[in-house]
Coordinates of C-alpha atoms in Angstrom, one line a residue:
M1 CA 0.1 -0.1 0.0
V2 CA 1.4 3.5 -0.9
K3 CA 2.4 5.6 2.2
A4 CA 0.1 8.4 1.3
D5 CA -2.8 6.2 1.2
I6 CA -2.3 5.0 5.2
E7 CA -1.5 8.5 6.5
I8 CA -4.4 10.2 8.5
E9 CA -3.4 13.6 9.3
T10 CA -6.9 15.5 10.0
L11 CA -9.9 14.9 11.5
A12 CA -11.9 15.0 8.2
E13 CA -9.8 12.2 6.8
F14 CA -10.1 9.9 10.0
D15 CA -14.0 10.3 9.4
R16 CA -13.9 9.3 5.9
V17 CA -11.7 6.4 6.5
V18 CA -13.9 5.1 9.8
A19 CA -17.1 5.3 7.4
R20 CA -15.5 2.6 5.5
G21 CA -15.3 0.3 8.5
S22 CA -11.7 -0.1 9.4
L23 CA -8.5 1.5 10.6
G24 CA -6.6 -1.3 10.4
G25 CA -2.9 -0.6 9.2
Y26 CA -3.4 3.3 9.2
R27 CA -1.1 5.5 10.8
I28 CA -3.1 8.5 12.5
Q29 CA -1.0 11.4 13.1
S30 CA -1.6 14.0 15.8
V31 CA -5.0 13.9 15.5
N32 CA -7.3 14.8 18.5
L33 CA -9.6 11.9 18.9
L34 CA -11.2 12.9 22.1
E35 CA -14.7 13.5 20.7
R36 CA -14.4 9.9 18.4
T37 CA -14.5 7.5 21.5
F38 CA -17.4 5.7 19.7
A39 CA -15.8 5.5 16.4
L40 CA -12.6 4.1 18.0
L41 CA -14.8 1.5 20.0
S42 CA -16.3 0.4 16.7
A43 CA -13.8 0.2 14.5
D44 CA -11.0 -2.3 13.7
T45 CA -7.8 -0.9 14.7
S46 CA -5.6 -3.8 14.1
A47 CA -1.9 -2.9 13.2
A48 CA -2.8 0.8 13.4
V49 CA -0.3 3.5 14.8
F50 CA -1.5 6.1 16.5
L51 CA 1.2 8.9 16.8
G52 CA 0.4 11.6 19.3
C53 CA -3.4 11.3 19.4
A54 CA -5.4 12.3 22.5
M55 CA -8.0 9.7 23.3
E56 CA -10.2 8.7 26.2
P57 CA -8.8 6.2 28.5
D58 CA -11.2 3.5 27.3
A59 CA -10.6 4.4 23.5
S60 CA -7.0 4.0 24.3
A61 CA -7.1 0.4 25.9
K62 CA -9.4 -0.8 23.3
V63 CA -7.0 0.0 20.3
R64 CA -4.1 -1.3 22.5
A65 CA -6.2 -4.5 22.9
D66 CA -6.7 -4.8 19.1
G67 CA -2.9 -4.7 18.7
A68 CA -2.3 -0.8 17.5
L69 CA 0.8 0.6 18.5
V70 CA 0.0 3.9 20.6
F71 CA 2.6 6.7 21.1
P72 CA 0.7 9.1 23.2
P73 CA 1.1 13.0 23.6
V74 CA 4.0 14.0 25.4
P75 CA 2.8 16.6 28.1
D76 CA 4.8 19.7 28.8
L77 CA 6.9 20.0 25.6
P78 CA 7.1 23.3 23.7
F79 CA 6.7 21.5 20.4
N80 CA 4.6 18.7 19.0
P81 CA 7.0 15.6 18.1
Y82 CA 4.5 14.0 16.0
R83 CA 3.1 17.2 13.8
S84 CA 1.8 16.4 10.2
L85 CA 2.4 19.8 9.0
L86 CA 5.1 22.2 8.3
Y87 CA 5.5 25.3 10.5
T88 CA 3.9 28.8 9.7
P89 CA 5.3 32.2 10.8
E90 CA 2.4 32.8 12.8
E91 CA 2.6 29.6 14.8
L92 CA 6.3 29.9 15.7
F93 CA 6.3 33.8 16.5
A94 CA 2.9 33.3 18.5
G95 CA 3.3 35.8 21.4
L96 CA 5.5 38.1 19.7
P97 CA 4.3 41.3 21.4
G98 CA 5.5 39.9 24.7
G99 CA 8.9 39.5 23.4
Y100 CA 10.7 37.1 21.2
E101 CA 11.6 34.8 24.3
A102 CA 7.6 34.2 24.9
T103 CA 7.4 32.5 21.5
P104 CA 7.2 28.7 20.8
D105 CA 10.5 29.2 18.7
A106 CA 12.3 30.4 21.4
Q107 CA 10.9 28.3 24.0
T108 CA 11.7 25.1 21.7
H109 CA 15.5 26.6 21.3
A110 CA 15.7 26.9 25.0
W111 CA 14.5 23.4 25.4
F112 CA 16.8 21.9 22.8
E113 CA 19.8 23.7 24.6
E114 CA 18.6 22.2 28.0
T115 CA 18.4 18.6 26.5
R116 CA 20.9 18.3 23.8
A117 CA 24.0 17.3 25.7
D118 CA 22.2 15.6 28.9
G119 CA 22.4 11.8 27.6
D120 CA 18.6 11.3 27.9
L121 CA 17.5 9.0 25.4
F122 CA 14.0 9.9 25.4
S123 CA 15.0 13.6 24.6
S124 CA 17.2 12.4 21.8
M125 CA 14.2 10.5 20.6
L126 CA 11.7 13.2 20.9
R127 CA 14.1 15.4 18.7
S128 CA 14.4 12.5 16.2
L129 CA 10.5 11.9 15.7
H130 CA 10.1 15.5 15.1
D131 CA 12.7 15.9 12.7
D132 CA 11.3 12.6 10.8
A133 CA 7.7 14.1 10.8
V134 CA 9.1 17.5 9.5
S135 CA 10.8 15.7 6.6
D136 CA 7.6 13.8 5.8
A137 CA 5.5 17.0 5.8
L138 CA 8.3 18.7 3.6
D139 CA 7.9 15.7 1.1
E140 CA 4.4 16.1 1.1
H141 CA 4.3 19.8 0.6
L142 CA 7.0 19.8 -2.3
A143 CA 5.6 16.9 -4.1
G144 CA 5.5 17.8 -7.9
A145 CA 7.0 21.4 -7.3
R146 CA 9.9 22.8 -9.3
V147 CA 12.0 23.7 -6.4
V148 CA 15.1 25.9 -6.5
G149 CA 17.0 26.3 -3.5
V150 CA 18.7 30.1 -2.7
M151 CA 21.6 29.7 -0.4
G152 CA 23.2 32.7 0.8
G153 CA 25.0 34.3 4.0
H154 CA 22.9 35.0 7.4
A155 CA 24.8 38.1 8.0
V156 CA 23.6 40.3 5.1
S157 CA 21.7 43.2 6.4
R158 CA 18.2 44.5 5.4
G159 CA 18.6 47.5 3.1
N160 CA 21.9 46.7 1.6
A161 CA 22.5 46.0 -2.1
E162 CA 23.2 42.3 -1.4
Y163 CA 19.9 42.0 0.5
R164 CA 17.9 43.6 -2.2
G165 CA 19.5 41.4 -4.9
A166 CA 18.7 38.4 -2.9
A167 CA 14.9 39.7 -2.8
E168 CA 15.0 40.4 -6.6
L169 CA 16.2 36.9 -7.2
G170 CA 13.3 35.5 -4.9
R171 CA 10.8 37.7 -6.8
L172 CA 12.0 36.7 -10.1
L173 CA 12.3 32.9 -9.5
A174 CA 8.9 32.7 -7.7
R175 CA 7.3 34.7 -11.1
A176 CA 9.0 32.2 -13.1
G177 CA 6.9 29.4 -11.4
F178 CA 9.5 27.8 -9.1
T179 CA 9.0 27.1 -5.6
V180 CA 11.6 29.1 -3.7
T181 CA 13.6 27.5 -0.9
T182 CA 15.9 28.9 1.6
G183 CA 17.8 27.9 4.8
G184 CA 14.8 29.8 6.4
G185 CA 17.1 32.1 8.5
P186 CA 18.1 35.8 8.3
G187 CA 20.2 37.8 5.6
A188 CA 19.9 36.4 2.2
M189 CA 17.8 33.4 3.0
E190 CA 15.5 36.2 4.5
A191 CA 15.8 38.1 1.2
A192 CA 14.8 35.2 -1.3
N193 CA 11.8 34.4 0.9
L194 CA 10.8 38.4 0.9
G195 CA 11.1 38.4 -2.9
A196 CA 8.9 35.1 -3.3
Y197 CA 6.3 36.6 -0.8
L198 CA 6.1 39.8 -2.8
A199 CA 6.1 38.2 -6.3
P200 CA 2.2 38.7 -6.6
A201 CA 2.5 42.5 -5.5
P202 CA 3.2 45.4 -7.6
D203 CA 7.3 45.9 -8.7
E204 CA 7.0 49.0 -6.2
A205 CA 6.2 47.2 -3.3
L206 CA 9.6 45.6 -2.7
A207 CA 11.4 48.8 -2.8
E208 CA 8.6 50.1 0.0
A209 CA 9.1 46.8 2.0
L210 CA 12.8 47.4 1.9
E211 CA 12.6 50.7 3.4
L212 CA 10.1 49.4 6.1
L213 CA 12.7 46.6 6.9
A214 CA 15.8 48.6 7.2
K215 CA 14.5 50.0 10.3
A216 CA 15.4 46.8 11.8
P217 CA 18.5 45.9 9.8
S218 CA 19.7 42.6 11.9
F219 CA 18.3 40.1 14.2
A220 CA 20.9 41.3 16.6
P221 CA 20.4 43.0 19.3
S222 CA 16.6 42.4 19.1
V223 CA 14.7 39.5 17.5
S224 CA 11.7 41.0 18.6
D225 CA 12.3 44.0 16.7
W226 CA 13.6 42.5 13.7
A227 CA 10.6 39.9 13.5
Q228 CA 7.9 42.6 14.1
A229 CA 9.3 44.6 11.1
A230 CA 8.9 41.6 8.9
F231 CA 5.1 41.1 10.2
A232 CA 4.7 44.8 9.7
V233 CA 5.5 44.0 6.0
R234 CA 3.3 41.1 5.9
D235 CA 0.3 43.1 7.1
R236 CA 1.1 45.8 4.4
W237 CA 0.9 43.1 1.9
P238 CA -1.3 40.3 3.2
G239 CA -1.6 37.1 1.2
G240 CA 1.7 37.1 -0.4
G241 CA 3.1 34.1 -2.1
D242 CA 4.4 31.0 -0.8
S243 CA 8.0 29.8 -0.4
V244 CA 9.6 27.3 2.1
G245 CA 12.1 27.8 4.8
I246 CA 14.4 25.0 6.2
P247 CA 15.9 26.5 9.4
T248 CA 17.1 24.6 12.4
W249 CA 17.4 25.4 16.0
F250 CA 20.8 24.2 16.1
Y251 CA 21.9 27.7 15.3
G252 CA 19.8 29.1 18.1
H253 CA 21.2 32.7 17.5
E254 CA 19.5 32.6 14.1
P255 CA 15.8 33.1 14.1
P256 CA 13.7 31.9 11.4
N257 CA 12.3 34.5 9.0
A258 CA 8.7 35.4 8.6
F259 CA 8.6 35.7 4.8
A260 CA 8.4 31.6 4.1
G261 CA 4.9 30.3 4.1
H262 CA 5.6 27.2 5.0
I263 CA 8.9 26.4 7.6
G264 CA 10.7 22.8 8.2
K265 CA 12.5 23.5 11.1
Y266 CA 14.9 20.8 12.3
F267 CA 16.8 19.8 15.6
A268 CA 19.7 18.3 13.8
N269 CA 21.6 20.4 11.4
A270 CA 23.0 17.6 9.3
T271 CA 19.6 16.3 8.6
R272 CA 18.6 19.7 7.6
E273 CA 21.3 20.7 5.6
D274 CA 21.2 17.3 3.4
G275 CA 17.4 17.6 3.2
L276 CA 17.6 21.0 2.1
L277 CA 19.9 20.6 -0.9
A278 CA 18.3 17.0 -1.8
R279 CA 14.9 18.6 -2.3
C280 CA 16.0 21.5 -4.6
T281 CA 15.3 19.2 -7.7
A282 CA 15.1 22.3 -10.2
G283 CA 18.4 23.7 -9.2
V284 CA 20.4 25.7 -6.4
V285 CA 21.7 29.3 -6.5
F286 CA 24.5 30.2 -4.4
L287 CA 24.9 33.9 -3.5
P288 CA 28.1 35.3 -1.9
G289 CA 28.4 33.8 1.6
A290 CA 31.2 32.6 4.2
A291 CA 32.1 29.1 5.2
G292 CA 28.4 28.0 5.7
T293 CA 27.7 28.8 1.9
V294 CA 30.9 27.2 0.9
Q295 CA 30.1 24.0 2.5
E296 CA 26.5 24.1 1.0
V297 CA 28.4 24.3 -2.6
F298 CA 30.2 21.3 -1.9
D299 CA 27.4 19.3 0.0
N300 CA 25.4 19.9 -3.3
A301 CA 28.3 19.0 -5.7
T302 CA 29.1 15.6 -4.1
P303 CA 26.0 14.0 -5.2
N304 CA 26.0 15.7 -8.5
Y305 CA 29.6 14.5 -8.9
Y306 CA 28.7 10.9 -8.3
A307 CA 25.2 11.1 -9.7
S308 CA 24.0 9.7 -6.3
R309 CA 20.5 11.4 -6.8
G310 CA 20.1 10.5 -10.3
E311 CA 20.7 13.4 -12.8
P312 CA 22.9 16.4 -11.4
A313 CA 21.0 19.5 -10.6
P314 CA 22.0 22.6 -11.9
M315 CA 24.2 24.8 -9.7
V316 CA 24.4 28.5 -10.3
L317 CA 27.2 30.8 -8.4
V318 CA 26.3 34.3 -8.4
D319 CA 29.2 37.2 -8.3
R320 CA 32.4 36.1 -10.3
D321 CA 34.6 38.4 -8.1
H322 CA 33.4 36.6 -4.7
W323 CA 33.6 33.0 -6.2
T324 CA 36.8 33.4 -8.0
E325 CA 38.9 35.9 -6.1
H326 CA 37.7 36.1 -2.7
L327 CA 36.8 32.6 -2.2
P328 CA 37.7 30.9 -5.3
V329 CA 35.3 28.0 -5.2
W330 CA 34.5 28.1 -9.0
P331 CA 37.8 27.0 -10.1
L332 CA 37.6 24.0 -7.9
L333 CA 34.2 23.2 -8.6
R334 CA 34.8 23.4 -12.5
T335 CA 37.9 21.1 -12.4
L336 CA 35.8 18.7 -10.2
A337 CA 33.3 18.8 -12.7
R338 CA 35.4 18.2 -15.8
G339 CA 34.4 15.5 -17.9
R340 CA 31.3 14.2 -15.8
A341 CA 27.6 14.7 -16.3
M342 CA 27.5 17.7 -13.8
E343 CA 30.2 19.5 -16.1
S344 CA 27.1 21.1 -18.1
R345 CA 25.0 21.7 -14.9
I346 CA 27.2 24.3 -13.3
A347 CA 27.3 28.1 -14.1
L348 CA 29.0 31.2 -13.2
V349 CA 27.1 34.5 -13.3
D350 CA 27.6 38.2 -12.6
S351 CA 24.3 39.1 -11.1
V352 CA 20.6 37.7 -10.1
D353 CA 19.5 39.0 -13.3
E354 CA 21.4 36.2 -15.1
V355 CA 20.1 33.4 -12.9
A356 CA 16.9 32.6 -14.8
D357 CA 18.4 32.2 -18.0
A358 CA 21.3 30.2 -16.7
L359 CA 18.6 27.6 -15.0
A360 CA 16.8 27.6 -18.2
S361 CA 19.9 26.6 -20.3
M362 CA 20.9 23.6 -18.2
S363 CA 17.3 22.5 -17.6

């Protein structure tokens, strides 16, 4: 049976399946079943798996007796390890008017800091369950999409030329029909998500948004001010275009940005990095960055070199001086690609205006 056919992620899906008579073999993920006791007592639940589903005690006892596997909700956690959907900015930043420290994002990072080195297998298991659930939600959300990743430095300040260029790139890609996906953090990542968010808006909206954001140019010293400026832009242009951010609590000093409509946030940075690049099936654009961006270039180059994910995905490096003089990544990448399938899938361009044509020529 296909995986998608056996996952139940909403109460409406649960009701449809129960109406057919059996929950046997299904995976019910983070659905509140407190008001479905009669259905649980009546239905066959053999070989079902219940992940974080609230149930009345008699319903829980019955499904266990049927042979179902039950992972109960975990109390007093600032996150749901069994979640079935990606995060939204509104969810992660809930309570922001009271200060960033009061938000679920900050509270989850605080929990992570308390437990990451305590040696408790239970905490480690909860992090792993959560990250697997996020990966599953990302796969479902991006199925069939033309995903282009935009990688770049987290330290790029709002209002400068690099930030504007990344925003223009995100808008250009979104208008070309790509799903823009970034590391989900500040700097160039936020800018690309901002551009995708404003893709449906008039061209002049971007200049106005950049002016509003420049009042809080960085997440330091105040994440609260930085995030509130982003939500002010969202309020000014509600219902913006969708894009994806894939950040991590491993870098707790970097908050997620509020312009990615869907956010897959991870505890394990290695899982996040590999999953981010693997999902960029239509290519990856590398804006100027430092050590983290260089690492991402070669994290992406390795499966392209070995063709371990099938046909190599396009790689576009932006800013010739940066990638040949300041950090001479391009000569090594070109040498590495020589004589292999990836040779025709790498490009070096001078500006973001050339990215779309470069991707088109390699697709």
